mmCIF file of C-alpha atoms in Angstrom:
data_model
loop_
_atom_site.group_PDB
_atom_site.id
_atom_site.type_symbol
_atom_site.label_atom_id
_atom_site.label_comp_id
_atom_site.label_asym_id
_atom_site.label_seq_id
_atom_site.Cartn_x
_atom_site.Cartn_y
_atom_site.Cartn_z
ATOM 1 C CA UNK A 5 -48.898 29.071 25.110
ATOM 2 C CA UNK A 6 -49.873 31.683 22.609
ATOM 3 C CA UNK A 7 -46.958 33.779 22.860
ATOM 4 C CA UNK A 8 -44.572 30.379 23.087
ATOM 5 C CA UNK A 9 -45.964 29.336 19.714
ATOM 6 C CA UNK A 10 -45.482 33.095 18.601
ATOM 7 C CA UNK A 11 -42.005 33.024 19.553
ATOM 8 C CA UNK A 12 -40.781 29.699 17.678
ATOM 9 C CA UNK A 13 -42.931 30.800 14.628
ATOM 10 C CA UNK A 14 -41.167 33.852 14.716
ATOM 11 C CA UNK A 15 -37.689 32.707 15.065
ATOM 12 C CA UNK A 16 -38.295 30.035 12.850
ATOM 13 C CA UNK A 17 -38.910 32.744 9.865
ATOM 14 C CA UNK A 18 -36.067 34.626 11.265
ATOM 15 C CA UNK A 19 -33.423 31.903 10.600
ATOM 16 C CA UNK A 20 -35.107 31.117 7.086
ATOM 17 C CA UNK A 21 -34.641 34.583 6.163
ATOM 18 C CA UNK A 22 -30.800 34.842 7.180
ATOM 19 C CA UNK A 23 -30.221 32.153 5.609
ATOM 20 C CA UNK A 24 -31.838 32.869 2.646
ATOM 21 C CA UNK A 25 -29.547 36.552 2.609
ATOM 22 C CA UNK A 26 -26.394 34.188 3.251
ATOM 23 C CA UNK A 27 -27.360 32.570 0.458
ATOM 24 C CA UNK A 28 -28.052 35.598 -2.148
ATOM 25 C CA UNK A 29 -25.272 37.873 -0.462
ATOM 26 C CA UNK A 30 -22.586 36.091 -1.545
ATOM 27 C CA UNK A 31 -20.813 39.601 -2.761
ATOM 28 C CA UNK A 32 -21.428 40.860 0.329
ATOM 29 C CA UNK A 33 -19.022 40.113 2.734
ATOM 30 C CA UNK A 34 -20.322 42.478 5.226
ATOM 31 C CA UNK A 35 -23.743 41.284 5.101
ATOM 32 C CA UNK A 36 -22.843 37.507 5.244
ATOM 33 C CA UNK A 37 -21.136 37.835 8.508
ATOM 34 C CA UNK A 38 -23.713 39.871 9.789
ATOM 35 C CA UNK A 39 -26.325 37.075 9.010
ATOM 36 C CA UNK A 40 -23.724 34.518 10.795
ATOM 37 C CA UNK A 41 -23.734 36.312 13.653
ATOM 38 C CA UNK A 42 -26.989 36.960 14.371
ATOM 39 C CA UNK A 43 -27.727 33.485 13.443
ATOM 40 C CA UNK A 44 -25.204 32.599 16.841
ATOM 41 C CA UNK A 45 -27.240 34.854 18.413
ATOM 42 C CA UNK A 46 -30.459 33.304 17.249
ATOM 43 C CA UNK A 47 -29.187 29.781 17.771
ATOM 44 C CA UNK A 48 -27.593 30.756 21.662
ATOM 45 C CA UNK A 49 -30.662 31.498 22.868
ATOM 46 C CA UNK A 50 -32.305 28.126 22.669
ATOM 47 C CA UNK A 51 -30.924 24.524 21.782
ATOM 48 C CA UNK A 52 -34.152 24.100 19.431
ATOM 49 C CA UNK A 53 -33.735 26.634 17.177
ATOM 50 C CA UNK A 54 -30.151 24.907 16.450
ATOM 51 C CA UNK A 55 -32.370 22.101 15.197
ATOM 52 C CA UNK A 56 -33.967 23.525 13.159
ATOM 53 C CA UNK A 57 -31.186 25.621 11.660
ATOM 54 C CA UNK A 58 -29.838 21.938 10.914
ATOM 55 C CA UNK A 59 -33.052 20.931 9.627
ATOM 56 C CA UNK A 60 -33.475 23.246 7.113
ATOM 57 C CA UNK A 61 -30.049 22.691 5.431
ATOM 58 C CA UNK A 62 -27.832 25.553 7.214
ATOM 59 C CA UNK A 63 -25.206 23.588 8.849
ATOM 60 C CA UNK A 64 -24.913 22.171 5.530
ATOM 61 C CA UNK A 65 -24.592 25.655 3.803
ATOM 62 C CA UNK A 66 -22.441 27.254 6.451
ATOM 63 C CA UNK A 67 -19.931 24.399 5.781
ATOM 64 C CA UNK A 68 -20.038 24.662 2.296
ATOM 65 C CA UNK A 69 -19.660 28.116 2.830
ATOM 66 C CA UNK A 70 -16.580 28.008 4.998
ATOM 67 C CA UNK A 71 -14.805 26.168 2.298
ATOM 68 C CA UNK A 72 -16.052 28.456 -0.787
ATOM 69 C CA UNK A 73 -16.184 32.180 0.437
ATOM 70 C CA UNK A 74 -13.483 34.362 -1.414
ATOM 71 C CA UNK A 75 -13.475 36.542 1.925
ATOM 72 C CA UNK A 76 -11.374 35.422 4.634
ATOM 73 C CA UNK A 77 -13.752 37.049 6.913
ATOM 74 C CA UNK A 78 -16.251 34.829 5.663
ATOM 75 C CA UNK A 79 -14.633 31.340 5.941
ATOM 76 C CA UNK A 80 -13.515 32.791 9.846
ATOM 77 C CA UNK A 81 -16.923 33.518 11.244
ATOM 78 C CA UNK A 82 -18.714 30.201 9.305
ATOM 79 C CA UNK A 83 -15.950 28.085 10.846
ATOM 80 C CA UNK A 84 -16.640 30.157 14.540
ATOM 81 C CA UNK A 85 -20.523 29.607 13.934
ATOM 82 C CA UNK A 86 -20.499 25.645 13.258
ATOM 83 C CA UNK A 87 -18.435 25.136 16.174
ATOM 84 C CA UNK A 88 -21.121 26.649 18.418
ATOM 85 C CA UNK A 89 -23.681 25.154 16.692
ATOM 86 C CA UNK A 90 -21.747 21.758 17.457
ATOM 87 C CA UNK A 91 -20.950 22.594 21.104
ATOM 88 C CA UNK A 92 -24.673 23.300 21.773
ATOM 89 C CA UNK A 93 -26.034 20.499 19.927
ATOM 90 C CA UNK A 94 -24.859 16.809 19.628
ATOM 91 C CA UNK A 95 -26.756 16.152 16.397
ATOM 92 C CA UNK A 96 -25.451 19.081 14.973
ATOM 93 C CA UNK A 97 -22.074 18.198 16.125
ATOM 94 C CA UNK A 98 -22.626 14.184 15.091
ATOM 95 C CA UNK A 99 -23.705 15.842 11.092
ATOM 96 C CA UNK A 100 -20.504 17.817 11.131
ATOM 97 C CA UNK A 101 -18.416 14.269 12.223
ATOM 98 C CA UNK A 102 -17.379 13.580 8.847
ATOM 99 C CA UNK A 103 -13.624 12.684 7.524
ATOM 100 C CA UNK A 104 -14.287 15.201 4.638
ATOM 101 C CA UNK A 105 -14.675 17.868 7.179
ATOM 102 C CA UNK A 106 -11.265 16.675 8.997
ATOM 103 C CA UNK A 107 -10.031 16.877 5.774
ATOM 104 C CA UNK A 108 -10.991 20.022 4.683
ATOM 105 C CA UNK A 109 -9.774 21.578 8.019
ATOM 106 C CA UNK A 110 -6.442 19.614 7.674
ATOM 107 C CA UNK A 111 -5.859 20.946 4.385
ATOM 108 C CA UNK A 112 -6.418 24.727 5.310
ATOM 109 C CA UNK A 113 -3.997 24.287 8.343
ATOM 110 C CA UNK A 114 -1.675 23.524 5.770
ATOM 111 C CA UNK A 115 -1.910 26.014 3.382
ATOM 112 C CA UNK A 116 0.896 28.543 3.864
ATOM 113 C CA UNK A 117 -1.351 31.421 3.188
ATOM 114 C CA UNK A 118 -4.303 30.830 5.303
ATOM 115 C CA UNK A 119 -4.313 33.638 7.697
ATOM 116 C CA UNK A 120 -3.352 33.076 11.442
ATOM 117 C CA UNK A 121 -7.141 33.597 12.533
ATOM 118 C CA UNK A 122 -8.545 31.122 10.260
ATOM 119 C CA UNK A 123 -6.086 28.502 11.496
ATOM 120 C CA UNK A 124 -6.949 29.229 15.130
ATOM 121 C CA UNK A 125 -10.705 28.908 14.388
ATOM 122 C CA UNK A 126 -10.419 25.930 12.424
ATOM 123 C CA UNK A 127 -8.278 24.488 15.714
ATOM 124 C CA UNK A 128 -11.575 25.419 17.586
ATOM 125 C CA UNK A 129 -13.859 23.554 15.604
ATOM 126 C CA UNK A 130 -11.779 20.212 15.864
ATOM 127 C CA UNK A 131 -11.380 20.791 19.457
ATOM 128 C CA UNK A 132 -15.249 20.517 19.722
ATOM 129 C CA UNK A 133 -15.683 17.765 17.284
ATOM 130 C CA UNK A 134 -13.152 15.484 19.150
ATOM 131 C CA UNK A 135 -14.125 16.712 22.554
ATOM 132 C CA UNK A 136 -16.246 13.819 24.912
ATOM 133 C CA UNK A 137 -16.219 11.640 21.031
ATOM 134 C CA UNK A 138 -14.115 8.809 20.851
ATOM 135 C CA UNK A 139 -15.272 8.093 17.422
ATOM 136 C CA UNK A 140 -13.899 11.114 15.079
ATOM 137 C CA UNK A 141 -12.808 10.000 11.903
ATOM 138 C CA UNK A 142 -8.792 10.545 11.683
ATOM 139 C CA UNK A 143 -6.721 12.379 8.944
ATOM 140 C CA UNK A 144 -3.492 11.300 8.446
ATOM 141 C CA UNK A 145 -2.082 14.919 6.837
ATOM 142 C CA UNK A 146 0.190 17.284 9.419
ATOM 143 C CA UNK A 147 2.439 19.655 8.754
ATOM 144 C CA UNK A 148 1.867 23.501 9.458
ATOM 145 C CA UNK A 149 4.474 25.840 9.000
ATOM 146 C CA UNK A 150 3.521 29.154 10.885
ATOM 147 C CA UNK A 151 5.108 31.982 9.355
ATOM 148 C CA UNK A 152 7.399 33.652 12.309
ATOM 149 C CA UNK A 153 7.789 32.697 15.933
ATOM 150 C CA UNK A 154 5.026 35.041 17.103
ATOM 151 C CA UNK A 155 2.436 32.625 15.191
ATOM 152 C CA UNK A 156 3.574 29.789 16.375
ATOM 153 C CA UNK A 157 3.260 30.371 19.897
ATOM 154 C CA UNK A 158 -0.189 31.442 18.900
ATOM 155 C CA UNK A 159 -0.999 28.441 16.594
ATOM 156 C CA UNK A 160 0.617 25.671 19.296
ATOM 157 C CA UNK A 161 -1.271 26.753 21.816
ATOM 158 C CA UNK A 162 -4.598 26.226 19.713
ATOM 159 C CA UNK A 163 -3.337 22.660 18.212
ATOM 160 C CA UNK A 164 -2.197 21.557 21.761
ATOM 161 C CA UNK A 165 -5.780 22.084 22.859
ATOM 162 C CA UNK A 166 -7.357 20.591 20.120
ATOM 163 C CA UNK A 167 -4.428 17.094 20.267
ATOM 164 C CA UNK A 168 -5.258 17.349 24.022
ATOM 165 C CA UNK A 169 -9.169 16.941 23.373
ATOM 166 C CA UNK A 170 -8.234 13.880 20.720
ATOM 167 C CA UNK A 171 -6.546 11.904 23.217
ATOM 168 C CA UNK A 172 -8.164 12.593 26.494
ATOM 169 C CA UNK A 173 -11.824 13.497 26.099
ATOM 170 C CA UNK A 174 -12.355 10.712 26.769
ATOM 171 C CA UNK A 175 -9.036 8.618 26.656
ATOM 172 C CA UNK A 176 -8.281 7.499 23.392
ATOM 173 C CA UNK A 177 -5.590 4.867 22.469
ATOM 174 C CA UNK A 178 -5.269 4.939 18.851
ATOM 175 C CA UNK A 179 -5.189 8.659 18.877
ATOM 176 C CA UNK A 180 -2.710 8.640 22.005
ATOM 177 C CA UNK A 181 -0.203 6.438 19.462
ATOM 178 C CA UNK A 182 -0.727 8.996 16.543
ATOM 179 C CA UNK A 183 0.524 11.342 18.770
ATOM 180 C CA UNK A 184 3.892 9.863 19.768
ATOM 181 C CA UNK A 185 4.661 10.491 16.039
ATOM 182 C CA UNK A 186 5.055 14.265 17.529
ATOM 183 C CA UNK A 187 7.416 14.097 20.289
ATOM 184 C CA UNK A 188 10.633 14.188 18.236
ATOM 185 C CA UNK A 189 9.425 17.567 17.462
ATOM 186 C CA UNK A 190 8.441 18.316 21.044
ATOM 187 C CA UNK A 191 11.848 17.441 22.342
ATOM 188 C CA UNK A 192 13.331 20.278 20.079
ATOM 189 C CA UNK A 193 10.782 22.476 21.395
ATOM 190 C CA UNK A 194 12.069 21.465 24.835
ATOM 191 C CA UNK A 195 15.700 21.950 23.956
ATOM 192 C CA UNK A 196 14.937 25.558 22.677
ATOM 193 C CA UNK A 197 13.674 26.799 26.401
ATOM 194 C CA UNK A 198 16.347 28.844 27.668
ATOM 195 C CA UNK A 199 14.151 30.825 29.504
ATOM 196 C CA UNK A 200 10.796 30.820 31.210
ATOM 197 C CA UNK A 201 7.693 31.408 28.387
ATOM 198 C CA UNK A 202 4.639 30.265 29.398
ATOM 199 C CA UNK A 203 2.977 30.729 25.941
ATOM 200 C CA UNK A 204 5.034 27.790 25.195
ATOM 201 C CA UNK A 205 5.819 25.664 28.091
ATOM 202 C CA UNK A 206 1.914 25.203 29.509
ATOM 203 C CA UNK A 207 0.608 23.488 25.967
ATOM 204 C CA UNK A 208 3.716 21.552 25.628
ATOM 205 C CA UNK A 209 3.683 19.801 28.775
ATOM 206 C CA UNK A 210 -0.245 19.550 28.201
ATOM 207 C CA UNK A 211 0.342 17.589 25.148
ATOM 208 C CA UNK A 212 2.789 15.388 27.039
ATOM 209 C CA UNK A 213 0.955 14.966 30.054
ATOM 210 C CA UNK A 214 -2.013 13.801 28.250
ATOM 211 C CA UNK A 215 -0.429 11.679 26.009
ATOM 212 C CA UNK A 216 1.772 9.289 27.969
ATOM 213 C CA UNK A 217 -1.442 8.770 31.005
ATOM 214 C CA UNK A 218 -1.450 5.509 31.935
ATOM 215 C CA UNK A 219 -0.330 4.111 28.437
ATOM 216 C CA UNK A 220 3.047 2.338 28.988
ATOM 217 C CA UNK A 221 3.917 2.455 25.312
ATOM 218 C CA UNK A 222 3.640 6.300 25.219
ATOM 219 C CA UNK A 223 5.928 6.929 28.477
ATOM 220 C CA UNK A 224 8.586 4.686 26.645
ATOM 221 C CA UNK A 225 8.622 6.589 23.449
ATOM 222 C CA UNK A 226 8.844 9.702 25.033
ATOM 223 C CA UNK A 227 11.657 8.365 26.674
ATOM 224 C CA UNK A 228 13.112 6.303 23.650
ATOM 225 C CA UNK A 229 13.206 9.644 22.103
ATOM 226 C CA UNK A 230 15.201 11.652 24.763
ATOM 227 C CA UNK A 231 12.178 13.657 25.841
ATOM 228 C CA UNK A 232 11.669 12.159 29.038
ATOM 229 C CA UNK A 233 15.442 13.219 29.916
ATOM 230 C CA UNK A 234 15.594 16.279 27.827
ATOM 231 C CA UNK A 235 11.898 17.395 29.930
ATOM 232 C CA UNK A 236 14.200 16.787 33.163
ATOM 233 C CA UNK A 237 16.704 18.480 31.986
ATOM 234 C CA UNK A 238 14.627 21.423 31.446
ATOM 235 C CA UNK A 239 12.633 21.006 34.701
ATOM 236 C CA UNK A 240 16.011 21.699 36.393
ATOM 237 C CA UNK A 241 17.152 24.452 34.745
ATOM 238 C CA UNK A 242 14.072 26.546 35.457
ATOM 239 C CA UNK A 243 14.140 25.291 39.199
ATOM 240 C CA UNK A 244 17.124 26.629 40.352
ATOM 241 C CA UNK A 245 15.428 30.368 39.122
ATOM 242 C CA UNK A 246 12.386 29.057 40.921
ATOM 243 C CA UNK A 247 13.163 30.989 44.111
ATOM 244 C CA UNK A 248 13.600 34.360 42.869
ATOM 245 C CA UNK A 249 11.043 34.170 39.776
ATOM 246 C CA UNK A 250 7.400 33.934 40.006
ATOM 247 C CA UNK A 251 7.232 32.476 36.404
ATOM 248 C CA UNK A 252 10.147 30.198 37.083
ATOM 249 C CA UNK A 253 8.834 28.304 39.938
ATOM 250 C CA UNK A 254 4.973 28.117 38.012
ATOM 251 C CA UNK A 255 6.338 26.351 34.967
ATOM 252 C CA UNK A 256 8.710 24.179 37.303
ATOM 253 C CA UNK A 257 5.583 22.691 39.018
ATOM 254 C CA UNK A 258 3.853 22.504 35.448
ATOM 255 C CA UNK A 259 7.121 20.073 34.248
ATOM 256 C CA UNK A 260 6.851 18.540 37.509
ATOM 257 C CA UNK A 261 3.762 17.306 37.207
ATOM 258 C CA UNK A 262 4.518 16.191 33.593
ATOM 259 C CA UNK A 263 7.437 14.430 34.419
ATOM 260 C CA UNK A 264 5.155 12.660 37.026
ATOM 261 C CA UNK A 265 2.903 11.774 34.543
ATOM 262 C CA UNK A 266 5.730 10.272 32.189
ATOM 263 C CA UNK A 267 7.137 7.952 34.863
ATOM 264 C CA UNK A 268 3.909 7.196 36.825
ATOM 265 C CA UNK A 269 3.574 2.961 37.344
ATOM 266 C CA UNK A 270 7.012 2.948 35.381
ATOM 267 C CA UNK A 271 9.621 2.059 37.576
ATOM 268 C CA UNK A 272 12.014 1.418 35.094
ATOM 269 C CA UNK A 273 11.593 4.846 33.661
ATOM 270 C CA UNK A 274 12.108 6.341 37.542
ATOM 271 C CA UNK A 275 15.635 5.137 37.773
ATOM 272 C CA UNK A 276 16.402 6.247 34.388
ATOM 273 C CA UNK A 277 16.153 9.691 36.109
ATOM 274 C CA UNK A 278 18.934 8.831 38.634
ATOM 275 C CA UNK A 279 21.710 10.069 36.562
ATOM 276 C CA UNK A 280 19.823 13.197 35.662
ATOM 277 C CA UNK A 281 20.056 14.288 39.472
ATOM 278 C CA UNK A 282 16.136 15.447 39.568
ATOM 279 C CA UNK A 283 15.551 14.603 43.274
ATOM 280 C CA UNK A 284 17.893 17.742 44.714
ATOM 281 C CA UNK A 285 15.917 19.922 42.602
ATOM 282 C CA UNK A 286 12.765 19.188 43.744
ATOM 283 C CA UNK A 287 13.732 19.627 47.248
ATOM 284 C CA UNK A 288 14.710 22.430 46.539
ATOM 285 C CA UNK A 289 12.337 23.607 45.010
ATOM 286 C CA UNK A 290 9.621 22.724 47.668
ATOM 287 C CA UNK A 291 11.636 25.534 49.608
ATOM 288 C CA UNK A 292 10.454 28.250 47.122
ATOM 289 C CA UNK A 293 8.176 31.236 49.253
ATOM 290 C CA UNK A 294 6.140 31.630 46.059
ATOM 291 C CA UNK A 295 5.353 28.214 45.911
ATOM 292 C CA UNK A 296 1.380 27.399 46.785
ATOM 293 C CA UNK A 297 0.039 24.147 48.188
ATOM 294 C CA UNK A 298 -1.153 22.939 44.885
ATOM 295 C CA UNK A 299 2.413 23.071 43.767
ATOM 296 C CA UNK A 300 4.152 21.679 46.918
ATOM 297 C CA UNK A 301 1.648 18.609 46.461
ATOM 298 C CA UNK A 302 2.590 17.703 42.346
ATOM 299 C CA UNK A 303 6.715 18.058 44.081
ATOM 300 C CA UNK A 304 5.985 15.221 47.004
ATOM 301 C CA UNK A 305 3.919 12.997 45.159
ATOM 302 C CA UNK A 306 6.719 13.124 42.038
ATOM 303 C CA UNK A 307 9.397 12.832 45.068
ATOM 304 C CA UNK A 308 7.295 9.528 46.043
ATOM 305 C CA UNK A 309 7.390 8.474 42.858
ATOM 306 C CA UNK A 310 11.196 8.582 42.738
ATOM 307 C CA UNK A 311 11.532 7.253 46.054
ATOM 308 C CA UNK A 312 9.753 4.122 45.848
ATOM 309 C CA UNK A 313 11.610 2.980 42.612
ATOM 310 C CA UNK A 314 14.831 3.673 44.255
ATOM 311 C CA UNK A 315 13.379 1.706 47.540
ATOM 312 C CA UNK A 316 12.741 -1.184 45.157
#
């Protein structure tokens, strides 16, 4: 018990002195992260000492810190740091649940200048927020302009997470509607696939997928929009490649199994695909070699899908 009560003692006076030298290192970019990281370390080891790092006011600084630094470096690692401290900790995580945080990390999203890393980390920290909480507070700002093509593969895939984690973790209705507001911009996205790229595909049809389950309203608005079609239309462009390409046949299941979830319990959406020819393709495409038992499973049940509306 001795050496128990020696060990939170010390590590106790460990995170009051880093946070003390985050405090008067401010010119010292170098030393600041330094601190930050060994206070993840610190805080990793046991969910108490995140407690008391909370106690003691450093979620509070590390915030304020995040938002203030003049080093990029800085803002990076505080933003990495509160989002472990939130994913080990629900009180932690409940103090950070606040719509000026949301705000904040809306408004460096959309700064044209905030580098790529920032962004990504800030995606991580809403990802944990919203993940398993049904009860984030909501900003109504959105629009991030990556600067080349590169970044916004990289940026997408971070967003998609964190938008996939709003509406799904657990289900969440008013968030799933927000989200609709999006697929305009997701069809274009669609439209753009000439070819297989993963990178791109896998968070797109994530975003879909989780949207539209089981909410009526969603699968019609995709569909209102020309996704649902322009998603088919996709779907059968990379299935007739599936035989031949690894990557081809992979991303065809993925689509499959979005389309599935776009028309699932929505007959009238089923034989809007008639004229779009899908059921060939998926035949088809259940002949594919490289195609695993996973995959040949999403193809029959989206075949049974399309089969029973046309029965009816």
């Amino acid at each position: 018990l001795e050496s128990i009560y020696f060990y939170f003692t010390a590590t106790k006076t460990d995170l009051s002195l880093l946070l003390e030298c985050l405090k008067y290192q401010m010119r010292c970019p170098d030393s600041q992260k330094q601190a930050l990281l060994t206070i993840y370390s610190i805080c990793q080891q046991r969910e108490e000492n995140v407690n008391f790092f909370r106690e003691i006011g450093g979620v509070v600084f590390v915030y304020n810190l995040s938002k203030s630094s003049a080093h990029a470096e800085v803002r990076e690692t505080s933003l990495f740091i509160l989002g472990t401290l939130a994913e080990a900790n629900v009180y932690c995580k409940q103090a950070l649940c606040r719509r000026e945080l949301f705000s904040d990390l809306t408004d460096g999203l959309m700064q044209q200048d905030s580098p790529l890393t920032q962004r990504r980390v800030a995606v991580y920290l809403i990802s944990v927020l919203v993940a398993n909480n049904s009860n984030f507070p909501l900003s109504g700002k959105a629009t991030v302009k990556p600067a080349n093509i590169t970044q916004l593969f990289q940026l997408w895939t971070s967003v998609s997470s964190a938008l996939c984690g709003c509406v799904n973790n657990p289900q969440n209705e008013e968030s799933q509607r927000i989200c609709v507001s999006a697929f305009p911009l997701v069809k274009s996205w669609l439209q753009q696939l000439s070819h297989p790229q993963a990178e791109m595909v896998q968070p797109i049809c994530s975003f879909i997928a989780m949207t539209v389950a089981n909410n009526h309203c969603a699968q019609e608005s995709f569909s209102r929009v020309g996704g649902l079609g322009t998603l088919t239309q996709t779907l059968i462009h990379f299935a007739s490649d599936a035989s031949h390409s690894p990557l081809a046949c992979q991303l065809s299941v993925i689509m499959t199994k979005t389309v599935s979830a776009c028309i699932t319990d929505n007959p009238v959406l089923v034989s809007g695909l008639a004229g779009y020819g899908l059921v060939p393709p998926l035949i088809s495409l259940l002949s594919s070699p490289i195609l695993d038992p996973q995959g040949r499973l999403i193809i029959i049940l989206t075949l049974g899908h399309c089969t029973e509306a046309s029965g009816n």
